[in-house]
Amino acid sequence: MTRRVHEVMTGNPVTVEQLTSLAEAARVMRDAGIGDVLVVDRGRLLGILTDRDIVVRALAEDRDPAETTVRAICSSDPLTVGPGDRVDQAVDLMRRHALRRLPVQAENGELVGIVTLGDLEVERDPGSPLSAIAAAEGRDR
């Protein structure tokens, strides 16, 4: 039986509007215990912002986190998968493009989840030490 993305993804992705400050986005990540947020414009996906983006693209470049918007430094135009896509398709896309996460969009454009390397590790080998870490409560996806 072929597994589908909706069976392994993390649902209810955390989003921030494009004009959100980096400081606020960092607080959102901290409060949710995650390392990334999806950047949207009125619900439409524009990009992905990671904690690493904040450090490398903003702080290391002396940008003010209170004044810099997430849109200014996020990775834009992210690749996505659909909830009905096969997991092996998501894995192949992540491998070919060196991605750690993929937003999951329904056909109507609604963001319904995110599939991460951690989600895929839990799927691949639920008993592995990496799976235990990825599945832990409050994990940083």
Short mmCIF file of N, CA and C in Angstrom, two decimals:
data_model
loop_
_atom_site.label_atom_id
_atom_site.label_comp_id
_atom_site.label_asym_id
_atom_site.label_seq_id
_atom_site.Cartn_x
_atom_site.Cartn_y
_atom_site.Cartn_z
N MET A 1 0.83 -1.19 0.00
CA MET A 1 0.00 0.00 0.00
C MET A 1 0.88 1.25 0.00
N THR A 2 0.59 2.16 -0.89
CA THR A 2 1.36 3.39 -1.01
C THR A 2 0.85 4.43 -0.02
N ARG A 3 1.76 4.96 0.78
CA ARG A 3 1.39 5.98 1.76
C ARG A 3 1.25 7.33 1.06
N ARG A 4 0.36 8.14 1.60
CA ARG A 4 0.10 9.48 1.07
C ARG A 4 0.60 10.54 2.05
N VAL A 5 0.91 11.70 1.53
CA VAL A 5 1.47 12.79 2.32
C VAL A 5 0.59 13.10 3.53
N HIS A 6 -0.73 13.12 3.36
CA HIS A 6 -1.61 13.47 4.48
C HIS A 6 -1.48 12.51 5.65
N GLU A 7 -0.95 11.32 5.41
CA GLU A 7 -0.79 10.33 6.47
C GLU A 7 0.46 10.58 7.32
N VAL A 8 1.40 11.36 6.82
CA VAL A 8 2.66 11.57 7.53
C VAL A 8 2.94 13.03 7.87
N MET A 9 2.21 13.94 7.27
CA MET A 9 2.48 15.37 7.46
C MET A 9 2.10 15.83 8.87
N THR A 10 2.64 16.98 9.23
CA THR A 10 2.21 17.68 10.43
C THR A 10 1.12 18.65 9.98
N GLY A 11 -0.07 18.51 10.54
CA GLY A 11 -1.20 19.35 10.14
C GLY A 11 -1.14 20.72 10.79
N ASN A 12 -2.05 21.57 10.37
CA ASN A 12 -2.19 22.92 10.92
C ASN A 12 -0.87 23.69 10.94
N PRO A 13 -0.31 23.97 9.78
CA PRO A 13 0.98 24.67 9.75
C PRO A 13 0.86 26.07 10.35
N VAL A 14 1.92 26.51 10.97
CA VAL A 14 1.96 27.84 11.57
C VAL A 14 2.35 28.83 10.48
N THR A 15 1.56 29.89 10.36
CA THR A 15 1.81 30.90 9.34
C THR A 15 1.97 32.28 9.98
N VAL A 16 2.66 33.15 9.25
CA VAL A 16 2.73 34.57 9.61
C VAL A 16 2.52 35.37 8.33
N GLU A 17 1.93 36.53 8.48
CA GLU A 17 1.74 37.42 7.34
C GLU A 17 3.08 38.01 6.91
N GLN A 18 3.20 38.35 5.66
CA GLN A 18 4.46 38.79 5.07
C GLN A 18 5.07 40.03 5.72
N LEU A 19 4.28 40.89 6.33
CA LEU A 19 4.81 42.10 6.93
C LEU A 19 5.11 41.94 8.42
N THR A 20 5.02 40.72 8.93
CA THR A 20 5.38 40.43 10.31
C THR A 20 6.88 40.68 10.49
N SER A 21 7.25 41.25 11.63
CA SER A 21 8.67 41.48 11.90
C SER A 21 9.36 40.15 12.22
N LEU A 22 10.66 40.14 12.01
CA LEU A 22 11.43 38.95 12.36
C LEU A 22 11.35 38.65 13.85
N ALA A 23 11.34 39.70 14.67
CA ALA A 23 11.24 39.51 16.12
C ALA A 23 9.93 38.80 16.48
N GLU A 24 8.84 39.22 15.87
CA GLU A 24 7.55 38.58 16.15
C GLU A 24 7.53 37.15 15.62
N ALA A 25 8.08 36.93 14.44
CA ALA A 25 8.14 35.57 13.88
C ALA A 25 8.96 34.65 14.79
N ALA A 26 10.05 35.17 15.33
CA ALA A 26 10.87 34.38 16.26
C ALA A 26 10.07 34.01 17.51
N ARG A 27 9.26 34.94 18.01
CA ARG A 27 8.42 34.65 19.18
C ARG A 27 7.37 33.58 18.84
N VAL A 28 6.82 33.66 17.64
CA VAL A 28 5.84 32.66 17.20
C VAL A 28 6.49 31.28 17.17
N MET A 29 7.69 31.20 16.60
CA MET A 29 8.42 29.92 16.55
C MET A 29 8.71 29.41 17.95
N ARG A 30 9.19 30.30 18.82
CA ARG A 30 9.49 29.90 20.20
C ARG A 30 8.25 29.37 20.89
N ASP A 31 7.15 30.09 20.80
CA ASP A 31 5.94 29.71 21.50
C ASP A 31 5.34 28.41 20.98
N ALA A 32 5.53 28.14 19.68
CA ALA A 32 5.01 26.91 19.08
C ALA A 32 6.01 25.76 19.15
N GLY A 33 7.26 26.04 19.57
CA GLY A 33 8.28 25.01 19.64
C GLY A 33 8.68 24.47 18.28
N ILE A 34 8.77 25.37 17.31
CA ILE A 34 9.09 24.98 15.94
C ILE A 34 10.24 25.83 15.41
N GLY A 35 10.83 25.42 14.29
CA GLY A 35 11.96 26.13 13.72
C GLY A 35 11.66 26.79 12.40
N ASP A 36 10.37 26.84 12.02
CA ASP A 36 10.01 27.47 10.76
C ASP A 36 8.55 27.90 10.79
N VAL A 37 8.24 28.88 9.97
CA VAL A 37 6.86 29.32 9.76
C VAL A 37 6.66 29.51 8.26
N LEU A 38 5.44 29.35 7.83
CA LEU A 38 5.10 29.63 6.44
C LEU A 38 4.69 31.09 6.34
N VAL A 39 5.21 31.77 5.33
CA VAL A 39 4.93 33.19 5.13
C VAL A 39 3.81 33.30 4.10
N VAL A 40 2.77 34.04 4.48
CA VAL A 40 1.59 34.14 3.62
C VAL A 40 1.20 35.60 3.39
N ASP A 41 0.42 35.80 2.35
CA ASP A 41 -0.23 37.08 2.07
C ASP A 41 -1.72 36.76 1.98
N ARG A 42 -2.46 37.09 3.02
CA ARG A 42 -3.90 36.79 3.11
C ARG A 42 -4.19 35.32 2.80
N GLY A 43 -3.37 34.44 3.37
CA GLY A 43 -3.58 33.01 3.21
C GLY A 43 -2.86 32.37 2.03
N ARG A 44 -2.35 33.17 1.11
CA ARG A 44 -1.64 32.65 -0.06
C ARG A 44 -0.16 32.47 0.28
N LEU A 45 0.36 31.29 0.06
CA LEU A 45 1.75 30.97 0.40
C LEU A 45 2.73 31.80 -0.43
N LEU A 46 3.65 32.47 0.29
CA LEU A 46 4.71 33.24 -0.37
C LEU A 46 6.08 32.65 -0.13
N GLY A 47 6.28 32.04 1.05
CA GLY A 47 7.60 31.55 1.37
C GLY A 47 7.66 30.79 2.67
N ILE A 48 8.89 30.42 3.03
CA ILE A 48 9.16 29.74 4.30
C ILE A 48 10.28 30.53 4.99
N LEU A 49 10.11 30.72 6.29
CA LEU A 49 11.11 31.37 7.10
C LEU A 49 11.55 30.40 8.18
N THR A 50 12.86 30.20 8.30
CA THR A 50 13.39 29.31 9.33
C THR A 50 14.17 30.11 10.36
N ASP A 51 14.40 29.49 11.50
CA ASP A 51 15.22 30.13 12.51
C ASP A 51 16.63 30.38 11.96
N ARG A 52 17.11 29.50 11.12
CA ARG A 52 18.42 29.68 10.49
C ARG A 52 18.42 30.90 9.56
N ASP A 53 17.32 31.11 8.83
CA ASP A 53 17.22 32.30 7.97
C ASP A 53 17.38 33.57 8.80
N ILE A 54 16.74 33.59 9.96
CA ILE A 54 16.82 34.78 10.82
C ILE A 54 18.27 35.04 11.22
N VAL A 55 18.98 33.98 11.57
CA VAL A 55 20.36 34.14 12.00
C VAL A 55 21.27 34.53 10.84
N VAL A 56 21.21 33.77 9.75
CA VAL A 56 22.16 33.94 8.64
C VAL A 56 21.82 35.12 7.74
N ARG A 57 20.55 35.32 7.44
CA ARG A 57 20.17 36.37 6.49
C ARG A 57 19.84 37.71 7.15
N ALA A 58 19.63 37.68 8.45
CA ALA A 58 19.26 38.94 9.11
C ALA A 58 20.28 39.35 10.17
N LEU A 59 20.41 38.58 11.22
CA LEU A 59 21.30 38.97 12.31
C LEU A 59 22.75 39.08 11.85
N ALA A 60 23.22 38.13 11.06
CA ALA A 60 24.60 38.16 10.59
C ALA A 60 24.85 39.32 9.62
N GLU A 61 23.78 39.87 9.07
CA GLU A 61 23.89 41.01 8.15
C GLU A 61 23.51 42.32 8.84
N ASP A 62 23.43 42.28 10.17
CA ASP A 62 23.12 43.47 10.98
C ASP A 62 21.76 44.09 10.67
N ARG A 63 20.79 43.27 10.27
CA ARG A 63 19.43 43.78 10.07
C ARG A 63 18.72 43.85 11.42
N ASP A 64 17.90 44.83 11.60
CA ASP A 64 17.15 45.01 12.84
C ASP A 64 15.94 44.07 12.83
N PRO A 65 15.88 43.09 13.75
CA PRO A 65 14.77 42.14 13.75
C PRO A 65 13.42 42.78 14.05
N ALA A 66 13.41 43.92 14.69
CA ALA A 66 12.15 44.60 14.97
C ALA A 66 11.63 45.35 13.74
N GLU A 67 12.53 45.69 12.83
CA GLU A 67 12.16 46.48 11.66
C GLU A 67 12.13 45.68 10.36
N THR A 68 12.82 44.55 10.32
CA THR A 68 12.88 43.73 9.10
C THR A 68 11.68 42.81 9.04
N THR A 69 11.04 42.76 7.88
CA THR A 69 9.88 41.88 7.72
C THR A 69 10.31 40.47 7.31
N VAL A 70 9.44 39.52 7.56
CA VAL A 70 9.74 38.14 7.18
C VAL A 70 9.85 38.02 5.66
N ARG A 71 9.08 38.80 4.94
CA ARG A 71 9.11 38.76 3.47
C ARG A 71 10.49 39.13 2.94
N ALA A 72 11.21 39.99 3.66
CA ALA A 72 12.52 40.46 3.20
C ALA A 72 13.57 39.36 3.20
N ILE A 73 13.43 38.35 4.04
CA ILE A 73 14.49 37.33 4.11
C ILE A 73 14.03 35.89 3.93
N CYS A 74 12.74 35.67 3.82
CA CYS A 74 12.28 34.28 3.70
C CYS A 74 12.69 33.68 2.35
N SER A 75 12.70 32.37 2.30
CA SER A 75 12.88 31.67 1.03
C SER A 75 11.54 31.76 0.31
N SER A 76 11.55 32.36 -0.88
CA SER A 76 10.28 32.59 -1.56
C SER A 76 9.98 31.52 -2.60
N ASP A 77 8.72 31.50 -3.00
CA ASP A 77 8.21 30.55 -4.00
C ASP A 77 8.58 29.10 -3.67
N PRO A 78 8.21 28.63 -2.48
CA PRO A 78 8.58 27.26 -2.11
C PRO A 78 7.85 26.20 -2.94
N LEU A 79 8.53 25.09 -3.13
CA LEU A 79 7.89 23.95 -3.75
C LEU A 79 6.89 23.40 -2.75
N THR A 80 5.81 22.81 -3.24
CA THR A 80 4.79 22.24 -2.38
C THR A 80 4.40 20.86 -2.88
N VAL A 81 3.70 20.14 -2.02
CA VAL A 81 3.08 18.87 -2.39
C VAL A 81 1.62 18.93 -1.97
N GLY A 82 0.84 18.03 -2.52
CA GLY A 82 -0.57 17.94 -2.15
C GLY A 82 -0.77 16.84 -1.12
N PRO A 83 -1.83 16.91 -0.35
CA PRO A 83 -2.08 15.90 0.67
C PRO A 83 -2.28 14.50 0.10
N GLY A 84 -2.72 14.40 -1.14
CA GLY A 84 -2.93 13.10 -1.77
C GLY A 84 -1.72 12.58 -2.53
N ASP A 85 -0.66 13.36 -2.60
CA ASP A 85 0.56 12.92 -3.28
C ASP A 85 1.20 11.77 -2.52
N ARG A 86 1.92 10.94 -3.23
CA ARG A 86 2.60 9.82 -2.59
C ARG A 86 3.80 10.31 -1.78
N VAL A 87 4.06 9.66 -0.66
CA VAL A 87 5.19 10.02 0.19
C VAL A 87 6.49 9.91 -0.59
N ASP A 88 6.63 8.89 -1.43
CA ASP A 88 7.88 8.76 -2.18
C ASP A 88 8.08 9.92 -3.16
N GLN A 89 7.00 10.53 -3.63
CA GLN A 89 7.13 11.72 -4.47
C GLN A 89 7.69 12.89 -3.65
N ALA A 90 7.19 13.04 -2.42
CA ALA A 90 7.68 14.10 -1.54
C ALA A 90 9.16 13.88 -1.22
N VAL A 91 9.51 12.65 -0.92
CA VAL A 91 10.91 12.32 -0.62
C VAL A 91 11.80 12.65 -1.82
N ASP A 92 11.36 12.28 -3.00
CA ASP A 92 12.15 12.55 -4.21
C ASP A 92 12.33 14.05 -4.43
N LEU A 93 11.27 14.81 -4.24
CA LEU A 93 11.34 16.26 -4.39
C LEU A 93 12.30 16.87 -3.37
N MET A 94 12.22 16.40 -2.13
CA MET A 94 13.11 16.91 -1.09
C MET A 94 14.56 16.54 -1.40
N ARG A 95 14.78 15.35 -1.88
CA ARG A 95 16.14 14.91 -2.21
C ARG A 95 16.70 15.71 -3.38
N ARG A 96 15.93 15.86 -4.43
CA ARG A 96 16.42 16.56 -5.63
C ARG A 96 16.72 18.03 -5.38
N HIS A 97 15.98 18.65 -4.45
CA HIS A 97 16.14 20.09 -4.21
C HIS A 97 16.78 20.40 -2.85
N ALA A 98 17.29 19.37 -2.16
CA ALA A 98 17.94 19.52 -0.86
C ALA A 98 17.07 20.31 0.12
N LEU A 99 15.81 19.86 0.26
CA LEU A 99 14.85 20.52 1.14
C LEU A 99 14.66 19.74 2.43
N ARG A 100 14.41 20.43 3.51
CA ARG A 100 14.14 19.81 4.81
C ARG A 100 12.66 19.81 5.13
N ARG A 101 11.90 20.61 4.38
CA ARG A 101 10.47 20.70 4.65
C ARG A 101 9.73 21.08 3.38
N LEU A 102 8.49 20.63 3.28
CA LEU A 102 7.64 20.96 2.13
C LEU A 102 6.26 21.34 2.64
N PRO A 103 5.77 22.52 2.29
CA PRO A 103 4.39 22.85 2.62
C PRO A 103 3.44 21.92 1.86
N VAL A 104 2.32 21.65 2.48
CA VAL A 104 1.29 20.80 1.86
C VAL A 104 0.08 21.69 1.57
N GLN A 105 -0.29 21.76 0.29
CA GLN A 105 -1.40 22.59 -0.14
C GLN A 105 -2.48 21.73 -0.78
N ALA A 106 -3.72 22.01 -0.40
CA ALA A 106 -4.86 21.38 -1.07
C ALA A 106 -4.99 21.99 -2.47
N GLU A 107 -5.81 21.36 -3.29
CA GLU A 107 -5.98 21.86 -4.67
C GLU A 107 -6.50 23.29 -4.72
N ASN A 108 -7.26 23.71 -3.70
CA ASN A 108 -7.80 25.07 -3.67
C ASN A 108 -6.78 26.09 -3.15
N GLY A 109 -5.54 25.64 -2.88
CA GLY A 109 -4.49 26.52 -2.40
C GLY A 109 -4.40 26.63 -0.89
N GLU A 110 -5.36 26.03 -0.17
CA GLU A 110 -5.34 26.09 1.29
C GLU A 110 -4.13 25.32 1.84
N LEU A 111 -3.43 25.94 2.78
CA LEU A 111 -2.30 25.28 3.44
C LEU A 111 -2.86 24.33 4.49
N VAL A 112 -2.57 23.05 4.33
CA VAL A 112 -3.14 22.05 5.24
C VAL A 112 -2.09 21.37 6.10
N GLY A 113 -0.81 21.57 5.79
CA GLY A 113 0.22 20.92 6.59
C GLY A 113 1.61 21.23 6.08
N ILE A 114 2.54 20.54 6.68
CA ILE A 114 3.93 20.61 6.27
C ILE A 114 4.52 19.22 6.48
N VAL A 115 5.31 18.76 5.55
CA VAL A 115 5.98 17.47 5.71
C VAL A 115 7.47 17.78 5.86
N THR A 116 8.06 17.19 6.90
CA THR A 116 9.45 17.49 7.24
C THR A 116 10.29 16.21 7.20
N LEU A 117 11.60 16.41 7.26
CA LEU A 117 12.49 15.25 7.36
C LEU A 117 12.13 14.40 8.57
N GLY A 118 11.77 15.06 9.68
CA GLY A 118 11.37 14.33 10.88
C GLY A 118 10.13 13.49 10.65
N ASP A 119 9.14 14.04 9.96
CA ASP A 119 7.92 13.29 9.64
C ASP A 119 8.27 12.05 8.81
N LEU A 120 9.18 12.23 7.87
CA LEU A 120 9.55 11.12 6.99
C LEU A 120 10.36 10.06 7.73
N GLU A 121 11.16 10.47 8.69
CA GLU A 121 11.93 9.51 9.48
C GLU A 121 10.99 8.66 10.34
N VAL A 122 9.98 9.29 10.92
CA VAL A 122 8.99 8.55 11.70
C VAL A 122 8.29 7.54 10.80
N GLU A 123 7.97 7.94 9.58
CA GLU A 123 7.32 7.05 8.62
C GLU A 123 8.24 5.90 8.22
N ARG A 124 9.51 6.21 7.95
CA ARG A 124 10.45 5.21 7.45
C ARG A 124 10.79 4.17 8.50
N ASP A 125 11.10 4.61 9.71
CA ASP A 125 11.53 3.69 10.75
C ASP A 125 11.04 4.18 12.11
N PRO A 126 9.79 3.85 12.47
CA PRO A 126 9.21 4.37 13.71
C PRO A 126 9.99 4.01 14.97
N GLY A 127 10.82 2.97 14.93
CA GLY A 127 11.55 2.55 16.11
C GLY A 127 12.95 3.13 16.23
N SER A 128 13.37 3.93 15.26
CA SER A 128 14.73 4.45 15.28
C SER A 128 14.88 5.57 16.31
N PRO A 129 16.09 5.78 16.81
CA PRO A 129 16.32 6.90 17.73
C PRO A 129 15.94 8.25 17.13
N LEU A 130 16.22 8.43 15.84
CA LEU A 130 15.85 9.69 15.19
C LEU A 130 14.34 9.88 15.15
N SER A 131 13.60 8.80 14.97
CA SER A 131 12.14 8.87 15.00
C SER A 131 11.64 9.29 16.36
N ALA A 132 12.25 8.74 17.40
CA ALA A 132 11.84 9.09 18.76
C ALA A 132 12.04 10.58 19.01
N ILE A 133 13.14 11.11 18.52
CA ILE A 133 13.39 12.55 18.67
C ILE A 133 12.40 13.35 17.85
N ALA A 134 12.18 12.94 16.60
CA ALA A 134 11.28 13.67 15.70
C ALA A 134 9.85 13.65 16.21
N ALA A 135 9.44 12.57 16.86
CA ALA A 135 8.07 12.44 17.34
C ALA A 135 7.85 13.02 18.72
N ALA A 136 8.91 13.48 19.38
CA ALA A 136 8.81 13.97 20.75
C ALA A 136 7.92 15.20 20.83
N GLU A 137 7.19 15.30 21.93
CA GLU A 137 6.33 16.46 22.20
C GLU A 137 7.18 17.72 22.22
N GLY A 138 6.69 18.78 21.57
CA GLY A 138 7.41 20.05 21.57
C GLY A 138 8.65 20.05 20.70
N ARG A 139 8.71 19.13 19.77
CA ARG A 139 9.88 19.04 18.91
C ARG A 139 10.01 20.26 18.03
N ASP A 140 11.20 20.53 17.63
CA ASP A 140 11.49 21.63 16.71
C ASP A 140 11.56 21.04 15.33
N ARG A 141 10.46 21.15 14.58
CA ARG A 141 10.42 20.53 13.26
C ARG A 141 11.38 21.21 12.37
#
